[in-house]
Short mmCIF file of N, CA and C and ligand atoms in Angstrom, two decimals:
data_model
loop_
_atom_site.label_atom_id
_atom_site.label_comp_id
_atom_site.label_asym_id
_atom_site.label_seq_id
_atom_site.Cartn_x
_atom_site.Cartn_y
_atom_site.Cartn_z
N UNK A 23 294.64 375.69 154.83
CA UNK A 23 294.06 374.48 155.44
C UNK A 23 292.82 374.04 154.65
N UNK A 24 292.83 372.95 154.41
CA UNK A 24 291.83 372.42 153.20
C UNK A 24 290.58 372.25 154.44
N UNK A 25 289.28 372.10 154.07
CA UNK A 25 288.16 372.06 154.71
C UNK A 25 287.99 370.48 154.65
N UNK A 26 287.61 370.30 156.21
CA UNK A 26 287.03 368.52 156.60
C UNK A 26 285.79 368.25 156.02
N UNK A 27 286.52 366.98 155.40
CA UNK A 27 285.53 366.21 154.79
C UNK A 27 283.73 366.20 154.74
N UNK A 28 282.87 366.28 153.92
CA UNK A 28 281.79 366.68 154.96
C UNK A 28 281.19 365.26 155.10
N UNK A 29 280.18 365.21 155.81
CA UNK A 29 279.95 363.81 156.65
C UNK A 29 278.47 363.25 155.57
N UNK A 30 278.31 362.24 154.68
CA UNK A 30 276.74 362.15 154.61
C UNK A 30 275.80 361.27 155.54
N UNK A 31 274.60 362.11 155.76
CA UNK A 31 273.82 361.21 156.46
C UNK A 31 272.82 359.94 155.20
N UNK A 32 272.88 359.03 156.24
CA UNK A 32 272.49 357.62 155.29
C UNK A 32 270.50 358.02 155.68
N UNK A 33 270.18 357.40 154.74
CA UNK A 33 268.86 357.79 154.57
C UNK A 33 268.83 356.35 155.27
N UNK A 34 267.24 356.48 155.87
CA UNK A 34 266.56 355.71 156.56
C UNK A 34 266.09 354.63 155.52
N UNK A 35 265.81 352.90 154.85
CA UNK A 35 265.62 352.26 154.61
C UNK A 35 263.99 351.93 154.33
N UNK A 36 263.75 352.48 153.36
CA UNK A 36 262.13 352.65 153.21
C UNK A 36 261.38 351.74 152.71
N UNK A 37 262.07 350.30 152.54
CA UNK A 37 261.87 349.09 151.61
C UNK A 37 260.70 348.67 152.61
N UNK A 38 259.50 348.41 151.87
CA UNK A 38 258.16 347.85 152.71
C UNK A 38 258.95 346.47 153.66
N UNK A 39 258.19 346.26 154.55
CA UNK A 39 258.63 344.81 155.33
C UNK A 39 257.38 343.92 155.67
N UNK A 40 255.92 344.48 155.52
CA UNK A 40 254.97 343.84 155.27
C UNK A 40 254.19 343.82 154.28
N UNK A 41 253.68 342.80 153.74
CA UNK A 41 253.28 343.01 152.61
C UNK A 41 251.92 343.87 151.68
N UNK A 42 251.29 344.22 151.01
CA UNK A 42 250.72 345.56 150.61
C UNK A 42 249.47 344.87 151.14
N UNK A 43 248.45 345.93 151.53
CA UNK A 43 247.25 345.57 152.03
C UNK A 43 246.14 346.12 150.65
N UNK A 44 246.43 346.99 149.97
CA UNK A 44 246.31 347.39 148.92
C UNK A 44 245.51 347.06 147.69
N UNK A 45 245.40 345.80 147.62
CA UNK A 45 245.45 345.24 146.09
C UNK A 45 243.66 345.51 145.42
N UNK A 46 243.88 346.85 144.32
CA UNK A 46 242.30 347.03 143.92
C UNK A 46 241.72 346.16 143.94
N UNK A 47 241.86 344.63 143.33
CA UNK A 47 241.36 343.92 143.27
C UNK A 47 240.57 343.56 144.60
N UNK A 48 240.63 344.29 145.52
CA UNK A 48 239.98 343.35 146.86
C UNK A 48 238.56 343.41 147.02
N UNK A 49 237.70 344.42 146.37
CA UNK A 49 236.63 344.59 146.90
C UNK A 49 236.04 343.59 146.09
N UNK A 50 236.04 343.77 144.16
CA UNK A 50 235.62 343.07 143.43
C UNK A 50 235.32 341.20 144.31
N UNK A 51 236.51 340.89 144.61
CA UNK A 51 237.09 339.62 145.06
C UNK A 51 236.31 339.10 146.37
N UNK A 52 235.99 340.16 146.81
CA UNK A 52 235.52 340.80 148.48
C UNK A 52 233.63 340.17 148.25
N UNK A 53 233.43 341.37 147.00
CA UNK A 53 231.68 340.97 146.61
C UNK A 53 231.99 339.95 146.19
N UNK A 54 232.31 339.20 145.49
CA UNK A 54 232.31 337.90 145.10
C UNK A 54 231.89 336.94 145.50
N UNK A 55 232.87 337.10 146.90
CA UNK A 55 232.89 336.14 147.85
C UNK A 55 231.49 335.98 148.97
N UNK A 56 231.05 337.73 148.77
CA UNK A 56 229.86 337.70 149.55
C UNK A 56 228.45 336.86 148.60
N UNK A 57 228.58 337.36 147.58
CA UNK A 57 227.86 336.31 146.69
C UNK A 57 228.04 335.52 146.93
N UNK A 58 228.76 334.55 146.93
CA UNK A 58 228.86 333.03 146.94
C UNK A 58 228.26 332.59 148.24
N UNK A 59 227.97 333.48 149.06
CA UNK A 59 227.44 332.41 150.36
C UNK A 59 226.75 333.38 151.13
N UNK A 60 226.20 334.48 150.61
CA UNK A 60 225.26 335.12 151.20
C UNK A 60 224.29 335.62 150.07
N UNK A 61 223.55 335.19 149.02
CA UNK A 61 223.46 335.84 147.77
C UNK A 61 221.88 336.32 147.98
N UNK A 62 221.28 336.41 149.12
CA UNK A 62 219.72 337.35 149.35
C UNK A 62 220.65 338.67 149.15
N UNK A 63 219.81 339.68 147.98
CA UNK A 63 220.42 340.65 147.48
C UNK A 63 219.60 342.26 148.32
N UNK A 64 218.42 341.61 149.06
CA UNK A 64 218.28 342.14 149.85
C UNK A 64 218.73 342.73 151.34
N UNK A 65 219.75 342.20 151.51
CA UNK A 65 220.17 341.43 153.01
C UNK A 65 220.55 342.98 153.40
N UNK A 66 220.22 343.43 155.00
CA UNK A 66 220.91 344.86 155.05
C UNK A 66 221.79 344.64 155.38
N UNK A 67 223.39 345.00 155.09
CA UNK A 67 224.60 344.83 155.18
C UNK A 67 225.26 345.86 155.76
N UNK A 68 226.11 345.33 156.59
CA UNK A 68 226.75 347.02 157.16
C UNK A 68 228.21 346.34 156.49
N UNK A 69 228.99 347.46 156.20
CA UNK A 69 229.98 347.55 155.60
C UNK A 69 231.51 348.47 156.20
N UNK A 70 231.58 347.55 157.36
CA UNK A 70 232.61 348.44 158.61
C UNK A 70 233.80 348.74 158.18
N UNK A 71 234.24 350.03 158.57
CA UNK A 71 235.39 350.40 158.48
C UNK A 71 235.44 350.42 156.59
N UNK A 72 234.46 350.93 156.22
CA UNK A 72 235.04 350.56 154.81
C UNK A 72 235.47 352.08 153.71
N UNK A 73 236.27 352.58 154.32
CA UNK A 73 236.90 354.05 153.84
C UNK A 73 236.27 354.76 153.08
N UNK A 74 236.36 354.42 152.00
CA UNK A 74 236.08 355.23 150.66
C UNK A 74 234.87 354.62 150.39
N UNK A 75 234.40 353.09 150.48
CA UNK A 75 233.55 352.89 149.77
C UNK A 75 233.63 352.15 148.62
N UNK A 76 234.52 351.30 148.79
CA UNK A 76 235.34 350.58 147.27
C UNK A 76 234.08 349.28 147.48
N UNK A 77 234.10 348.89 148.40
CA UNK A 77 233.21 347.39 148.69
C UNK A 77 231.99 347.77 148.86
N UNK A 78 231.21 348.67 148.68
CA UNK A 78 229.99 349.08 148.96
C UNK A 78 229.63 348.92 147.25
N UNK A 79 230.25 349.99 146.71
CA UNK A 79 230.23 350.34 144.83
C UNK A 79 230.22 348.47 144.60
N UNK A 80 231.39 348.03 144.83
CA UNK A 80 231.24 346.63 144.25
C UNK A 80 230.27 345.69 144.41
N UNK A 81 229.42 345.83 145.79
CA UNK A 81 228.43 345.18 146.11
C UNK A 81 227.04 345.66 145.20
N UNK A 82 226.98 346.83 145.14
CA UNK A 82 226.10 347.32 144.52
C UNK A 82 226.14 347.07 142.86
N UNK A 83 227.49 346.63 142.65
CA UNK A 83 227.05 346.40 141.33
C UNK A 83 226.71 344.77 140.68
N UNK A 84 226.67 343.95 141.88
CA UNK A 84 226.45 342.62 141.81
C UNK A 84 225.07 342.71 142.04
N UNK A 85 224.28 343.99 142.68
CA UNK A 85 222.56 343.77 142.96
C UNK A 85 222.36 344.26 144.44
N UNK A 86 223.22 344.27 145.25
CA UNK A 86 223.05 344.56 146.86
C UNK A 86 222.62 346.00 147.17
N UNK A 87 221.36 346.05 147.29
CA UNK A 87 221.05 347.45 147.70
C UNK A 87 220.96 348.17 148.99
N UNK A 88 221.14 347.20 149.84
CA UNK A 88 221.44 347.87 151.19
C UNK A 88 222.71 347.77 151.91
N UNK A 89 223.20 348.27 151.36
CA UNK A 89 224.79 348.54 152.30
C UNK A 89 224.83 349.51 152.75
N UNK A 90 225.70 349.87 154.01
CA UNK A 90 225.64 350.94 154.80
C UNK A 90 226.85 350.92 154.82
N UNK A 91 227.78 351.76 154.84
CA UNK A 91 229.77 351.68 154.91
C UNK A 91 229.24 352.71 156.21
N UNK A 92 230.46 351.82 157.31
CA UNK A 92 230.54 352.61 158.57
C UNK A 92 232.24 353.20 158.55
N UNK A 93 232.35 354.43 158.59
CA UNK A 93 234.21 354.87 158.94
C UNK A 93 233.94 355.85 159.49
N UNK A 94 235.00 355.59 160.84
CA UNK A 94 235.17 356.85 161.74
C UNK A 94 235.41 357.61 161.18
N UNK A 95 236.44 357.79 160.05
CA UNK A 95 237.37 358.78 159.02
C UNK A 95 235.99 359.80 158.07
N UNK A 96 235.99 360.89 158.98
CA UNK A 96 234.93 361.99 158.21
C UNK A 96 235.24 361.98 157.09
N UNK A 97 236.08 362.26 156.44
CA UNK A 97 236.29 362.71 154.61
C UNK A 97 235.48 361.74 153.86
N UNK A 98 235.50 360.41 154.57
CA UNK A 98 235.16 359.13 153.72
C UNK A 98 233.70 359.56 153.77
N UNK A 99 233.34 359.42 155.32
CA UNK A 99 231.89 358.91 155.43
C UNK A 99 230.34 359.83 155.74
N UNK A 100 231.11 361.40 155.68
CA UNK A 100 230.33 362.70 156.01
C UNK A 100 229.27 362.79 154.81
N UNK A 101 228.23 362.99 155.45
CA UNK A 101 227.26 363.31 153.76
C UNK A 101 227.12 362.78 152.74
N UNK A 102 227.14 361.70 152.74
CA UNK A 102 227.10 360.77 151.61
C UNK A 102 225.73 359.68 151.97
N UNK A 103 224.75 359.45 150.58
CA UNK A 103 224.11 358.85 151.41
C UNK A 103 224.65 357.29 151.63
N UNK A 104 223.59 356.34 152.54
CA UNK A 104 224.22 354.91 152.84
C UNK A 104 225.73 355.26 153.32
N UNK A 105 226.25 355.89 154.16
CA UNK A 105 227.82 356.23 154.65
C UNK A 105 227.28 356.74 156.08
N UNK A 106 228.09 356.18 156.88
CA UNK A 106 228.04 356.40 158.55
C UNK A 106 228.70 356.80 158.77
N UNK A 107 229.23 358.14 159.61
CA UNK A 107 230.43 358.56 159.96
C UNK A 107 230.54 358.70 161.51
N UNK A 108 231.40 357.55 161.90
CA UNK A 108 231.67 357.14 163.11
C UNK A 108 232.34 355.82 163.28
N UNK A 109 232.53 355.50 164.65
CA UNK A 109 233.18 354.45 164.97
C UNK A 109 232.10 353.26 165.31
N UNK A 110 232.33 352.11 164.52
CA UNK A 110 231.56 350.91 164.86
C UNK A 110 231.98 350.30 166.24
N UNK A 111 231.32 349.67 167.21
CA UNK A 111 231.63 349.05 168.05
C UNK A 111 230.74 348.01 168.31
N UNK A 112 231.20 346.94 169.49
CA UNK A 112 230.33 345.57 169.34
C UNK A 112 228.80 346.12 170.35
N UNK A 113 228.87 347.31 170.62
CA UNK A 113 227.77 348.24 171.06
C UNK A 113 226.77 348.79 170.07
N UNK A 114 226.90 348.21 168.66
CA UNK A 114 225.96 348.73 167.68
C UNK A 114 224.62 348.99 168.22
N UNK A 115 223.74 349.58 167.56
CA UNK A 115 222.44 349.42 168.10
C UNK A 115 221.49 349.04 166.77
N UNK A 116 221.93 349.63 165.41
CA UNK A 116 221.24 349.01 164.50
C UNK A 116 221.60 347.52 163.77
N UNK A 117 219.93 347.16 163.81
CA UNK A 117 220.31 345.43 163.29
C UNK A 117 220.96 345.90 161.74
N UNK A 118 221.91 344.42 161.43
CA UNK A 118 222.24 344.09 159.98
C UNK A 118 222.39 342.74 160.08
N UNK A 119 221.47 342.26 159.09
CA UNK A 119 221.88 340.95 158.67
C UNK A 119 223.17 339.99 158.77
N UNK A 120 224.08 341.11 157.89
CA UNK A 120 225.51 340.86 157.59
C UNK A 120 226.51 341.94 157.82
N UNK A 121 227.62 341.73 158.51
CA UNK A 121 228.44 342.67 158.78
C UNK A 121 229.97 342.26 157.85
N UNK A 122 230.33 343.00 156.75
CA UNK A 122 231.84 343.05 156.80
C UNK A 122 232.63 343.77 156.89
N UNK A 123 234.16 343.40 157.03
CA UNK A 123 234.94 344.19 157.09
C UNK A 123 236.43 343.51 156.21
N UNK A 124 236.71 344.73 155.32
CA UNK A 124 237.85 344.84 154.37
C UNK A 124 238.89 345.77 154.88
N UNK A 125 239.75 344.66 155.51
CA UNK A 125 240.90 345.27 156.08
C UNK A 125 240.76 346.30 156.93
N UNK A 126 239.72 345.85 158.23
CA UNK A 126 239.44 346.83 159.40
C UNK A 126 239.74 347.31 160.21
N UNK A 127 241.35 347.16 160.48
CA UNK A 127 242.18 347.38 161.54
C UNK A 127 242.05 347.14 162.81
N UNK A 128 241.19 348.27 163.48
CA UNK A 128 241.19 348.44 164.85
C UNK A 128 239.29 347.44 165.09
N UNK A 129 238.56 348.10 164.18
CA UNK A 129 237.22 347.38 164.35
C UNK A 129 236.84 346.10 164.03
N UNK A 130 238.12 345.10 163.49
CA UNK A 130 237.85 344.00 163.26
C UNK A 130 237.82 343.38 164.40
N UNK A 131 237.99 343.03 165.54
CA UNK A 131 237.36 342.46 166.90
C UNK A 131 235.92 342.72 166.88
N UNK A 132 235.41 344.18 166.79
CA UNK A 132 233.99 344.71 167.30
C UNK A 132 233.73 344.00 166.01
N UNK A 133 233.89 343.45 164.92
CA UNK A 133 233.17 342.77 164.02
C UNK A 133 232.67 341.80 164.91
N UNK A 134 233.31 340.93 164.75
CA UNK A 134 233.37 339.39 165.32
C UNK A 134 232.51 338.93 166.54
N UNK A 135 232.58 340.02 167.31
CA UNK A 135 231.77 340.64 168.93
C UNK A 135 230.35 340.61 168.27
N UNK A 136 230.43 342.18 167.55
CA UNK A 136 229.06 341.84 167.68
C UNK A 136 228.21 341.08 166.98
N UNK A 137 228.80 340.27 166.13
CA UNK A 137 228.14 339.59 165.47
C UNK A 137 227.75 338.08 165.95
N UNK A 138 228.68 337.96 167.02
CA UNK A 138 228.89 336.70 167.67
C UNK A 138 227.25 336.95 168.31
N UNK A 139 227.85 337.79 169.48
CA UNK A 139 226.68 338.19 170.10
C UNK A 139 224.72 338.43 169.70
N UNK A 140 224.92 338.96 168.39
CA UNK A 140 223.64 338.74 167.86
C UNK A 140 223.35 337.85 166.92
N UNK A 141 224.19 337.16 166.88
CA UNK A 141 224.03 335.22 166.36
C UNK A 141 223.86 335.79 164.41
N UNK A 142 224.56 336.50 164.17
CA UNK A 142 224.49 337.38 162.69
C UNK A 142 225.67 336.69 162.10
N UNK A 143 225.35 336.56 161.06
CA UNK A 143 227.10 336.09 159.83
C UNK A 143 228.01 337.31 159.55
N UNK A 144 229.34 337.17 159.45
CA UNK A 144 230.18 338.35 159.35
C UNK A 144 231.34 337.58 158.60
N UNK A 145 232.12 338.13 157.59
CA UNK A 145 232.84 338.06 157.17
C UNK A 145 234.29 339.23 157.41
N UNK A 146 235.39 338.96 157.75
CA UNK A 146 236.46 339.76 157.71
C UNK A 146 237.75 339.53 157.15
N UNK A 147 238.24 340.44 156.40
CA UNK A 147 239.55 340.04 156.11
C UNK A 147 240.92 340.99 156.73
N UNK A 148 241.25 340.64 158.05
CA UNK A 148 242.14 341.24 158.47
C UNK A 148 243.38 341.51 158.01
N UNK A 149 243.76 342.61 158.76
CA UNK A 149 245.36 342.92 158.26
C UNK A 149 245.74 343.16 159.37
N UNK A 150 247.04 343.62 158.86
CA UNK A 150 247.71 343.54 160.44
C UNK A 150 248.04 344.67 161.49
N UNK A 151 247.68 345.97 160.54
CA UNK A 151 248.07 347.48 161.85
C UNK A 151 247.06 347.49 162.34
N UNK A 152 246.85 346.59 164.07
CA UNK A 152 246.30 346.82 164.63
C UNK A 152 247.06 347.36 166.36
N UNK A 153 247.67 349.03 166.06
CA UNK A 153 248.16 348.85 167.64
C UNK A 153 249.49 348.25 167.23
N UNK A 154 249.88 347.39 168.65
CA UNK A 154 250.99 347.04 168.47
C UNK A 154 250.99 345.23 167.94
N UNK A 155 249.76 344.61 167.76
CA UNK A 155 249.49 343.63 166.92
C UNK A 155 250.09 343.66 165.56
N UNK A 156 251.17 343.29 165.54
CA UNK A 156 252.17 343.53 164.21
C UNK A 156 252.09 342.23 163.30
N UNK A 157 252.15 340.87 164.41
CA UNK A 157 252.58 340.22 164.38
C UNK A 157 251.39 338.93 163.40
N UNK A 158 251.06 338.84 162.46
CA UNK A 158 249.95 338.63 161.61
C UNK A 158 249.29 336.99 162.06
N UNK A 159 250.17 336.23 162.21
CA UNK A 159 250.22 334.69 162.68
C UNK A 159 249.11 334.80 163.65
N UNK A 160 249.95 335.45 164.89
CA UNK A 160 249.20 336.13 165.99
C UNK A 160 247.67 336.24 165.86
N UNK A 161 248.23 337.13 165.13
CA UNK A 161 246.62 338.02 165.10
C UNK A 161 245.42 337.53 164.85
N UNK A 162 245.63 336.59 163.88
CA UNK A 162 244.77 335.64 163.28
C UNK A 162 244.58 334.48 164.06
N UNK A 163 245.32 333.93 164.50
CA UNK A 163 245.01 333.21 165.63
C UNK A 163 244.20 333.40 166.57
N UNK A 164 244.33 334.56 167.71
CA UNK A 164 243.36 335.67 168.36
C UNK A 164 242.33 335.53 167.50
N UNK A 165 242.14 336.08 166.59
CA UNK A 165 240.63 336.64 166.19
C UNK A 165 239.80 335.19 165.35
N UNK A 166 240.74 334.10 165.64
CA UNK A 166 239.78 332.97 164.61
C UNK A 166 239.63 332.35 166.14
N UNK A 167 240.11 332.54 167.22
CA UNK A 167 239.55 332.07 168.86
C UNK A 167 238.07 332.31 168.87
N UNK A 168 238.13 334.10 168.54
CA UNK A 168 237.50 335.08 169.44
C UNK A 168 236.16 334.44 168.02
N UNK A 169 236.10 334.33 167.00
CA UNK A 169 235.34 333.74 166.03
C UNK A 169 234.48 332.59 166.63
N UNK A 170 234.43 331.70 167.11
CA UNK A 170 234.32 330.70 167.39
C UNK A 170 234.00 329.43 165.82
N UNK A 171 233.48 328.54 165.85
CA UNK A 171 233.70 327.53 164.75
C UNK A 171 233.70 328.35 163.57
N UNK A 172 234.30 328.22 162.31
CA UNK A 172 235.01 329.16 161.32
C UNK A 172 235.67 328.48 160.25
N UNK A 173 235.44 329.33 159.12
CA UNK A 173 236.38 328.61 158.01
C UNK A 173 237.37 329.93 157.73
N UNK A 174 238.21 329.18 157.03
CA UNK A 174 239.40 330.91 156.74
C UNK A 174 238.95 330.45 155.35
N UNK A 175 238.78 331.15 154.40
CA UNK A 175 239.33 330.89 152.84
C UNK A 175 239.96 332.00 152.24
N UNK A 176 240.49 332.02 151.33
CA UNK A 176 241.70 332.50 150.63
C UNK A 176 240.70 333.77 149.62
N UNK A 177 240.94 334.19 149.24
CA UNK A 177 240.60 336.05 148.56
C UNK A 177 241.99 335.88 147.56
N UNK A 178 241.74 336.00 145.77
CA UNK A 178 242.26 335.55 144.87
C UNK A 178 242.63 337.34 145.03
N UNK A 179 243.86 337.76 145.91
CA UNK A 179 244.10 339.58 145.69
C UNK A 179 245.71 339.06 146.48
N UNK A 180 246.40 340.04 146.11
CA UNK A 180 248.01 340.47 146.76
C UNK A 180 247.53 340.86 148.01
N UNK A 181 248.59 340.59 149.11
CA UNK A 181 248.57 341.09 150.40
C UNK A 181 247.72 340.41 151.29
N UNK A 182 247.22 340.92 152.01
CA UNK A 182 246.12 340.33 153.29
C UNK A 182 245.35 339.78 152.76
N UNK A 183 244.95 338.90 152.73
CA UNK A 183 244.13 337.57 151.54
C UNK A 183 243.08 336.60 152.28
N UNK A 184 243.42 336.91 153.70
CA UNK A 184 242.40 335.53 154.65
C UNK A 184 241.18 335.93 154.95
N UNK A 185 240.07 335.10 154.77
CA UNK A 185 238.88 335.86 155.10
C UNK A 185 238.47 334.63 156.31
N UNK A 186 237.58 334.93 157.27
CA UNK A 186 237.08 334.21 158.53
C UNK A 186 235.61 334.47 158.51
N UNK A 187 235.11 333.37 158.37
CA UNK A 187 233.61 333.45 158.26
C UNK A 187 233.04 332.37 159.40
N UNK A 188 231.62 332.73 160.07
CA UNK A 188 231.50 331.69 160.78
C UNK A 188 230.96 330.76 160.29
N UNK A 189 231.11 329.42 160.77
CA UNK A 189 229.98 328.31 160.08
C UNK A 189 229.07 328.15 161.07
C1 SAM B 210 243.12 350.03 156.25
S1 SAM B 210 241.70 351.10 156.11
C2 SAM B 210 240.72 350.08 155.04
C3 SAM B 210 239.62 350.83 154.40
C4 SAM B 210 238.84 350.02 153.34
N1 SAM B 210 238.12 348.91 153.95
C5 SAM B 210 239.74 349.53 152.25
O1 SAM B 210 240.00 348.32 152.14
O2 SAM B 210 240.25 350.40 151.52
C6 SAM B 210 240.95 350.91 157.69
C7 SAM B 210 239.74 351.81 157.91
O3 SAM B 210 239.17 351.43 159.14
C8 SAM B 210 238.54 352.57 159.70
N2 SAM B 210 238.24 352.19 161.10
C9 SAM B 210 239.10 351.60 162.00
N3 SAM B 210 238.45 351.32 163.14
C10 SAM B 210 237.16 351.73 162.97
C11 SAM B 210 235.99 351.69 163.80
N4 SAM B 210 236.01 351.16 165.05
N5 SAM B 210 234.84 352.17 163.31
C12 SAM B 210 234.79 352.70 162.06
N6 SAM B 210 235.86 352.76 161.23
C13 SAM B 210 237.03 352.28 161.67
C14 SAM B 210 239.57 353.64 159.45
O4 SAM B 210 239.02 354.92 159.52
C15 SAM B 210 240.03 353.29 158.03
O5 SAM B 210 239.27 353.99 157.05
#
């Protein structure tokens, strides 16, 4: 009796379906942009949710000496100086001039909050894993509400590209 066929299992479909949030280019693109319309090189800046530190280095090399990068994520933000390790919320207690955030996920609301709230300029460029906020149209919609008067402009990088600033 010959042995049954054996069966293959089909691999799961790993082809991205949103587009890369990724693109090195973002921080460069990121300071840039903060130059262009915030250029006191003094300004204390908090720098939310900002992982590693890619937009802090870039700011600093345009002249910005006070940035603070806030990430819950210890590896990023433990012991390092100018690095906060914790979660930002619209409960901050220290002032900053300027708050951004490069692709902040969950803390891009508490951007917008608290900045609203202490009448401060903030810049963000959202993406979209926020939760079950998948849906990017959405999302941006929501958070250019929760913004109040606002410009979006465009970030010359692949992927999540919209930035919301208030006017
Ligand atoms: C998609 S990563 C982006 C990191 C970095 N800005 C970049 O572009 O590479 C999102 C980061 O947000 C951090 N994060 C999310 N919510 C946060 C919060 N409420 N407070 C501090 N960090 C937060 C995460 O730990 C993570 O490092």
């Amino acid at each position: 009796m010959s042995a049954p066929p054996r069966r293959t299992l089909r691999r799961p479909n790993r082809t991205p379906t949103r587009p890369p949030v990724g693109d090195p280019r973002r921080f460069e693109a990121f300071a840039d942009y903060v130059e262009r319309h915030w250029p006191a090189r003094d300004a204390r800046i908090a720098d939310v949710a900002g992982g590693n530190g890619g937009l802090q280095a870039a700011l600093h090399r345009l002249g910005y000496s006070n940035v603070l990068t806030i990430d819950k994520r210890r590896r990023f933000a433990k012991s390092r100086p100018m690095f906060r390790y914790g979660l930002f919320s619209e409960d901050e207690s220290e002032h900053f001039d300027l708050v951004l955030g490069m692709h902040p996920d969950g803390a891009t609301e508490m951007i917008i909050v608290y900045a609203r709230d202490h009448g401060i300029p903030f810049a963000v460029v959202p993406c979209c894993s926020v939760g079950k906020r998948t849906d990017y149209p959405l999302w941006m919609g929501y958070l250019e509400r929760l913004a109040g008067p606002h410009e979006v402009d465009l970030l010359p990088i692949r992927g999540r590209n919209l930035v919301i600033r208030p006017v």
